[in-house]
Amino acid sequence: MESVDTESSPTALFSDDLEGRTHAAEVVLDGTRVAYWRYEPVRVTPETRTILVVHGFRGDHHGLLRVADQLPEMRLIMPDLPGFGSSSAFAAADHSVENYGRFISDFMAALGLGPDTVLLGHSFGSIVASHYVAAHPGAVAELILVNPIAAPALEGPKGMMTKLAVLYYEAAARLPLRLGQGLLRSQLIVRIMSETMAKTRDKELRRFVHAQHSAYFSAFADRESLLQAFKASVGGNVAEVAPGLTLPVLLIAGEKDEIATLPDQHTLLALLPDAHLDVIPGVGHLIHYETPEPAAGFIRRFLKDHSA
């Protein structure tokens, strides 16, 4: 069982129940060691569902802890994606959207997760989850996308910044090991990123967000797998598979999201056969950190509306 790190996670931001719900485990899939965490329901109710959570780029399971905490009646399963957190990189495969989709399939089979499972993806996880669902119709019952990447990252107003980021990761991969690792794990760069994305004015919450990024944003396996995963994160989006997402889909967007912008969310919504969009005001790309309560409320209502 894993306890919550109170140094980087102020106690007031989590309930007393979370530690008791937490169970850590590992599974080896095709030579890749995968760490995952189960968050069991405090009490099983008719509304209890199993939700498989796919985190974002350079994140790990810690990023979705506040959302898990706000859903005490649900069972959440949260792996660290291969190449991130406590999981090893793919043993013999590129870190592409397709191979991450294959990972989801293998992971669900290993844990016996059936078609009644709910799949949730945040940010880059929204790309992986949506592409997996489009390629495997009927594999899950509902799809929830938080801060979904709705449009091509290399196009439009933010395209130039994305291309600069590609150069950053490519340079870090080519530099001598010590210099490259230092560039990728620079706390200054991590803090600038964190300050840019955080929208909350709550000082304690901002400290928490910065501490989370400082502690976990640099937990990646190696430079090559990180570069591959980054190129996957900017090379795909949800809209390109939207027509194939025929199951119920919930989009949860941030009003001030500068990475997955609100206009793009409305465009994506129009492409989906059976979808609903909920927008949280005053937050950007960090819904999972800054506004887990309304996000959990939207998830709860969505699943209740679509329950058998």
CSV table of C-alpha atoms in Angstrom, one decimal:
chain,number,residue,atom,x,y,z
A,1,MET,CA,0.0,0.0,0.0
A,2,GLU,CA,1.3,3.5,-0.9
A,3,SER,CA,0.7,6.4,1.5
A,4,VAL,CA,0.2,9.9,0.2
A,5,ASP,CA,3.4,12.0,0.3
A,6,THR,CA,2.4,14.8,2.6
A,7,GLU,CA,5.5,16.8,1.9
A,8,SER,CA,4.4,17.4,-1.7
A,9,SER,CA,0.7,16.7,-1.1
A,10,PRO,CA,-0.7,18.9,1.7
A,11,THR,CA,-3.1,16.9,3.9
A,12,ALA,CA,-5.9,19.3,3.4
A,13,LEU,CA,-6.0,18.5,-0.3
A,14,PHE,CA,-6.8,14.8,0.3
A,15,SER,CA,-9.4,13.0,2.3
A,16,ASP,CA,-8.6,10.6,5.2
A,17,ASP,CA,-10.0,7.7,3.2
A,18,LEU,CA,-7.5,7.8,0.3
A,19,GLU,CA,-4.6,6.0,1.9
A,20,GLY,CA,-6.9,3.1,3.0
A,21,ARG,CA,-8.3,2.8,-0.6
A,22,THR,CA,-4.8,2.6,-2.1
A,23,HIS,CA,-3.2,-0.7,-3.2
A,24,ALA,CA,0.0,-0.8,-5.3
A,25,ALA,CA,0.9,-3.7,-7.6
A,26,GLU,CA,3.1,-4.6,-10.6
A,27,VAL,CA,2.6,-6.7,-13.7
A,28,VAL,CA,5.1,-7.6,-16.5
A,29,LEU,CA,3.7,-7.3,-20.0
A,30,ASP,CA,5.9,-8.5,-22.9
A,31,GLY,CA,9.0,-7.8,-20.9
A,32,THR,CA,7.9,-4.4,-19.7
A,33,ARG,CA,7.4,-3.9,-15.9
A,34,VAL,CA,4.3,-1.9,-15.2
A,35,ALA,CA,3.5,-0.4,-11.9
A,36,TYR,CA,-0.1,0.4,-11.2
A,37,TRP,CA,-2.4,1.4,-8.3
A,38,ARG,CA,-5.9,0.4,-7.4
A,39,TYR,CA,-8.2,2.7,-5.5
A,40,GLU,CA,-11.0,0.6,-4.1
A,41,PRO,CA,-14.4,2.1,-3.3
A,42,VAL,CA,-15.0,3.0,0.3
A,43,ARG,CA,-18.4,1.3,-0.1
A,44,VAL,CA,-19.7,-0.6,-3.1
A,45,THR,CA,-23.0,0.9,-4.3
A,46,PRO,CA,-25.1,0.4,-7.4
A,47,GLU,CA,-23.2,3.3,-8.9
A,48,THR,CA,-19.8,1.7,-8.4
A,49,ARG,CA,-17.9,1.3,-11.7
A,50,THR,CA,-14.3,0.4,-12.6
A,51,ILE,CA,-12.4,3.3,-14.2
A,52,LEU,CA,-9.1,2.7,-16.0
A,53,VAL,CA,-7.1,6.0,-16.0
A,54,VAL,CA,-4.4,7.0,-18.5
A,55,HIS,CA,-2.3,9.9,-17.4
A,56,GLY,CA,-0.7,12.6,-19.5
A,57,PHE,CA,2.8,13.2,-21.0
A,58,ARG,CA,5.6,13.3,-18.3
A,59,GLY,CA,3.0,12.5,-15.7
A,60,ASP,CA,2.3,9.4,-13.7
A,61,HIS,CA,-0.5,8.1,-11.4
A,62,HIS,CA,0.1,10.9,-8.9
A,63,GLY,CA,-1.5,13.5,-11.2
A,64,LEU,CA,-4.9,11.9,-11.0
A,65,LEU,CA,-4.9,11.3,-7.2
A,66,ARG,CA,-7.2,14.2,-6.4
A,67,VAL,CA,-9.7,13.0,-8.9
A,68,ALA,CA,-9.6,9.5,-7.5
A,69,ASP,CA,-10.1,10.9,-4.0
A,70,GLN,CA,-13.3,12.7,-5.1
A,71,LEU,CA,-14.8,9.4,-6.4
A,72,PRO,CA,-14.9,7.3,-3.2
A,73,GLU,CA,-17.7,5.1,-4.6
A,74,MET,CA,-15.7,4.1,-7.7
A,75,ARG,CA,-12.9,1.7,-8.3
A,76,LEU,CA,-10.0,3.4,-10.2
A,77,ILE,CA,-7.0,1.6,-11.7
A,78,MET,CA,-4.1,3.9,-12.5
A,79,PRO,CA,-1.0,2.5,-14.2
A,80,ASP,CA,2.2,4.5,-14.8
A,81,LEU,CA,2.5,4.4,-18.5
A,82,PRO,CA,5.6,2.5,-19.8
A,83,GLY,CA,8.5,4.9,-19.8
A,84,PHE,CA,7.1,7.1,-17.0
A,85,GLY,CA,6.9,7.0,-13.2
A,86,SER,CA,7.7,3.6,-11.7
A,87,SER,CA,7.2,1.7,-15.0
A,88,SER,CA,10.0,0.7,-17.3
A,89,ALA,CA,10.1,1.7,-20.9
A,90,PHE,CA,8.8,-0.7,-23.6
A,91,ALA,CA,11.3,-3.5,-23.9
A,92,ALA,CA,11.1,-3.8,-27.6
A,93,ALA,CA,8.9,-1.2,-29.1
A,94,ASP,CA,8.7,2.5,-29.8
A,95,HIS,CA,6.6,4.7,-27.5
A,96,SER,CA,4.0,5.5,-30.1
A,97,VAL,CA,0.3,6.0,-29.7
A,98,GLU,CA,-0.3,2.6,-31.4
A,99,ASN,CA,2.0,0.8,-29.0
A,100,TYR,CA,0.5,2.6,-26.0
A,101,GLY,CA,-2.9,1.4,-27.3
A,102,ARG,CA,-1.5,-2.1,-27.4
A,103,PHE,CA,-0.4,-1.7,-23.9
A,104,ILE,CA,-3.9,-0.8,-22.8
A,105,SER,CA,-5.2,-3.9,-24.5
A,106,ASP,CA,-2.6,-6.1,-22.8
A,107,PHE,CA,-3.0,-4.4,-19.4
A,108,MET,CA,-6.8,-4.9,-19.5
A,109,ALA,CA,-6.4,-8.5,-20.4
A,110,ALA,CA,-3.9,-9.1,-17.6
A,111,LEU,CA,-6.2,-7.6,-15.0
A,112,GLY,CA,-9.4,-9.1,-16.4
A,113,LEU,CA,-11.0,-5.8,-17.2
A,114,GLY,CA,-14.0,-6.4,-19.4
A,115,PRO,CA,-16.3,-4.3,-21.7
A,116,ASP,CA,-18.1,-2.7,-18.7
A,117,THR,CA,-14.9,-0.8,-17.9
A,118,VAL,CA,-14.8,3.0,-18.2
A,119,LEU,CA,-11.7,4.4,-19.8
A,120,LEU,CA,-10.4,7.9,-18.8
A,121,GLY,CA,-7.6,9.7,-20.4
A,122,HIS,CA,-6.0,13.1,-19.5
A,123,SER,CA,-4.2,15.2,-22.0
A,124,PHE,CA,-1.8,12.9,-23.9
A,125,GLY,CA,-3.8,10.1,-22.3
A,126,SER,CA,-6.8,11.4,-24.2
A,127,ILE,CA,-5.0,10.7,-27.5
A,128,VAL,CA,-4.0,7.2,-26.3
A,129,ALA,CA,-7.4,6.3,-25.0
A,130,SER,CA,-9.4,7.6,-27.9
A,131,HIS,CA,-7.2,5.9,-30.5
A,132,TYR,CA,-7.4,2.7,-28.5
A,133,VAL,CA,-11.2,2.9,-28.4
A,134,ALA,CA,-11.5,3.7,-32.1
A,135,ALA,CA,-9.4,0.6,-32.9
A,136,HIS,CA,-11.2,-1.7,-30.4
A,137,PRO,CA,-14.9,-0.9,-30.6
A,138,GLY,CA,-16.8,-2.5,-27.7
A,139,ALA,CA,-13.7,-2.9,-25.5
A,140,VAL,CA,-15.0,-0.4,-23.0
A,141,ALA,CA,-18.4,1.0,-22.1
A,142,GLU,CA,-17.8,4.7,-21.8
A,143,LEU,CA,-14.9,7.1,-22.6
A,144,ILE,CA,-14.0,10.2,-20.5
A,145,LEU,CA,-11.5,12.7,-21.8
A,146,VAL,CA,-10.1,15.4,-19.4
A,147,ASN,CA,-8.3,18.3,-21.1
A,148,PRO,CA,-8.5,16.4,-24.4
A,149,ILE,CA,-6.0,17.1,-27.1
A,150,ALA,CA,-8.7,18.0,-29.7
A,151,ALA,CA,-6.6,19.4,-32.6
A,152,PRO,CA,-3.2,19.0,-34.2
A,153,ALA,CA,-0.5,20.5,-31.9
A,154,LEU,CA,1.8,21.3,-34.8
A,155,GLU,CA,-0.8,23.6,-36.5
A,156,GLY,CA,-2.5,26.8,-35.7
A,157,PRO,CA,-1.3,29.6,-33.3
A,158,LYS,CA,0.5,27.2,-30.9
A,159,GLY,CA,2.3,25.3,-33.7
A,160,MET,CA,5.5,27.4,-33.4
A,161,MET,CA,5.8,26.7,-29.7
A,162,THR,CA,5.2,23.0,-30.3
A,163,LYS,CA,7.9,22.9,-32.9
A,164,LEU,CA,10.3,24.7,-30.5
A,165,ALA,CA,9.5,22.0,-27.9
A,166,VAL,CA,10.3,19.3,-30.4
A,167,LEU,CA,13.7,20.9,-30.9
A,168,TYR,CA,14.2,21.0,-27.1
A,169,TYR,CA,13.5,17.2,-26.8
A,170,GLU,CA,15.6,16.3,-29.8
A,171,ALA,CA,18.6,18.4,-28.6
A,172,ALA,CA,18.4,16.9,-25.1
A,173,ALA,CA,18.4,13.4,-26.7
A,174,ARG,CA,21.5,14.2,-28.7
A,175,LEU,CA,23.6,15.9,-26.1
A,176,PRO,CA,26.1,14.0,-23.9
A,177,LEU,CA,24.2,12.0,-21.3
A,178,ARG,CA,24.8,14.3,-18.3
A,179,LEU,CA,24.0,17.5,-20.2
A,180,GLY,CA,21.0,16.0,-21.9
A,181,GLN,CA,19.6,14.6,-18.6
A,182,GLY,CA,20.3,17.9,-16.9
A,183,LEU,CA,18.4,19.8,-19.6
A,184,LEU,CA,15.4,17.5,-19.4
A,185,ARG,CA,15.3,17.5,-15.6
A,186,SER,CA,16.0,21.2,-15.1
A,187,GLN,CA,14.0,22.4,-12.2
A,188,LEU,CA,14.0,25.9,-13.7
A,189,ILE,CA,12.3,24.7,-16.9
A,190,VAL,CA,9.9,22.6,-14.9
A,191,ARG,CA,8.9,25.6,-12.7
A,192,ILE,CA,8.4,27.9,-15.7
A,193,MET,CA,6.1,25.2,-17.2
A,194,SER,CA,4.3,24.9,-14.0
A,195,GLU,CA,3.8,28.6,-13.5
A,196,THR,CA,2.5,28.9,-17.0
A,197,MET,CA,-0.1,26.2,-16.7
A,198,ALA,CA,-1.3,26.9,-13.2
A,199,LYS,CA,-4.3,29.3,-13.1
A,200,THR,CA,-5.4,29.0,-9.5
A,201,ARG,CA,-4.9,32.1,-7.2
A,202,ASP,CA,-5.0,29.9,-4.1
A,203,LYS,CA,-1.4,30.0,-2.7
A,204,GLU,CA,-1.5,26.6,-1.1
A,205,LEU,CA,-2.9,25.0,-4.2
A,206,ARG,CA,-0.3,26.7,-6.4
A,207,ARG,CA,2.5,25.4,-4.0
A,208,PHE,CA,1.0,21.9,-4.3
A,209,VAL,CA,0.9,22.1,-8.1
A,210,HIS,CA,4.5,23.2,-8.3
A,211,ALA,CA,5.6,20.6,-5.8
A,212,GLN,CA,3.9,17.8,-7.8
A,213,HIS,CA,5.6,18.9,-11.0
A,214,SER,CA,8.9,19.2,-9.2
A,215,ALA,CA,8.6,15.7,-7.7
A,216,TYR,CA,7.2,13.7,-10.7
A,217,PHE,CA,7.6,15.6,-14.0
A,218,SER,CA,11.1,14.3,-14.4
A,219,ALA,CA,10.3,10.6,-13.6
A,220,PHE,CA,10.9,9.2,-17.0
A,221,ALA,CA,12.9,6.1,-18.0
A,222,ASP,CA,15.4,7.5,-20.5
A,223,ARG,CA,15.8,10.2,-23.0
A,224,GLU,CA,15.0,8.2,-26.1
A,225,SER,CA,11.7,6.9,-24.9
A,226,LEU,CA,10.8,10.4,-23.7
A,227,LEU,CA,11.5,11.8,-27.1
A,228,GLN,CA,9.4,9.1,-28.8
A,229,ALA,CA,6.5,9.7,-26.4
A,230,PHE,CA,6.7,13.5,-26.9
A,231,LYS,CA,6.6,13.1,-30.7
A,232,ALA,CA,3.5,10.8,-30.2
A,233,SER,CA,1.9,13.4,-28.0
A,234,VAL,CA,2.2,16.2,-30.6
A,235,GLY,CA,1.7,14.0,-33.6
A,236,GLY,CA,-1.8,12.8,-32.8
A,237,ASN,CA,-5.1,14.1,-31.5
A,238,VAL,CA,-8.6,13.0,-30.6
A,239,ALA,CA,-10.4,14.6,-33.6
A,240,GLU,CA,-8.7,12.4,-36.1
A,241,VAL,CA,-10.5,9.3,-34.7
A,242,ALA,CA,-13.7,11.1,-33.5
A,243,PRO,CA,-16.1,9.5,-36.0
A,244,GLY,CA,-15.0,6.0,-34.8
A,245,LEU,CA,-15.9,6.9,-31.1
A,246,THR,CA,-19.5,5.7,-31.2
A,247,LEU,CA,-19.7,5.0,-27.5
A,248,PRO,CA,-20.8,7.6,-25.0
A,249,VAL,CA,-18.0,10.2,-24.6
A,250,LEU,CA,-17.6,12.9,-21.9
A,251,LEU,CA,-15.3,15.8,-22.6
A,252,ILE,CA,-14.2,17.9,-19.6
A,253,ALA,CA,-12.5,21.1,-20.6
A,254,GLY,CA,-10.8,24.0,-18.9
A,255,GLU,CA,-12.1,27.5,-19.8
A,256,LYS,CA,-8.5,28.9,-19.8
A,257,ASP,CA,-6.7,25.9,-21.3
A,258,GLU,CA,-4.0,27.2,-23.7
A,259,ILE,CA,-2.9,23.7,-24.8
A,260,ALA,CA,-6.4,22.2,-25.5
A,261,THR,CA,-8.3,25.3,-26.2
A,262,LEU,CA,-12.0,25.7,-25.7
A,263,PRO,CA,-12.9,26.4,-29.4
A,264,ASP,CA,-11.1,23.2,-30.3
A,265,GLN,CA,-13.3,21.3,-27.7
A,266,HIS,CA,-16.5,22.6,-29.3
A,267,THR,CA,-15.2,21.6,-32.8
A,268,LEU,CA,-14.4,18.1,-31.4
A,269,LEU,CA,-17.8,17.8,-29.8
A,270,ALA,CA,-19.5,18.3,-33.1
A,271,LEU,CA,-17.5,15.4,-34.6
A,272,LEU,CA,-18.4,12.9,-31.9
A,273,PRO,CA,-21.5,10.7,-32.5
A,274,ASP,CA,-22.6,10.6,-28.8
A,275,ALA,CA,-20.8,13.1,-26.6
A,276,HIS,CA,-21.3,15.7,-23.9
A,277,LEU,CA,-19.0,18.7,-23.1
A,278,ASP,CA,-18.6,20.1,-19.6
A,279,VAL,CA,-16.5,23.3,-19.2
A,280,ILE,CA,-14.9,24.3,-15.8
A,281,PRO,CA,-14.4,28.0,-15.5
A,282,GLY,CA,-11.2,29.6,-14.4
A,283,VAL,CA,-9.0,26.6,-14.9
A,284,GLY,CA,-6.6,25.6,-17.7
A,285,HIS,CA,-4.8,22.4,-18.5
A,286,LEU,CA,-4.6,21.2,-14.8
A,287,ILE,CA,-8.1,20.2,-14.1
A,288,HIS,CA,-6.8,17.1,-12.3
A,289,TYR,CA,-4.9,19.2,-9.8
A,290,GLU,CA,-6.9,22.4,-9.5
A,291,THR,CA,-10.6,21.5,-9.9
A,292,PRO,CA,-11.0,17.8,-9.2
A,293,GLU,CA,-14.3,18.3,-7.3
A,294,PRO,CA,-16.3,19.6,-10.3
A,295,ALA,CA,-14.6,17.1,-12.6
A,296,ALA,CA,-15.6,14.2,-10.4
A,297,GLY,CA,-19.1,15.6,-10.2
A,298,PHE,CA,-19.3,15.6,-14.0
A,299,ILE,CA,-17.9,12.0,-14.2
A,300,ARG,CA,-20.4,10.8,-11.6
A,301,ARG,CA,-23.4,12.4,-13.4
A,302,PHE,CA,-22.2,11.1,-16.8
A,303,LEU,CA,-21.8,7.5,-15.6
A,304,LYS,CA,-25.2,7.6,-13.8
A,305,ASP,CA,-26.8,8.9,-17.0
A,306,HIS,CA,-25.3,6.0,-19.0
A,307,SER,CA,-25.6,3.2,-16.5
A,308,ALA,CA,-27.3,0.0,-17.7
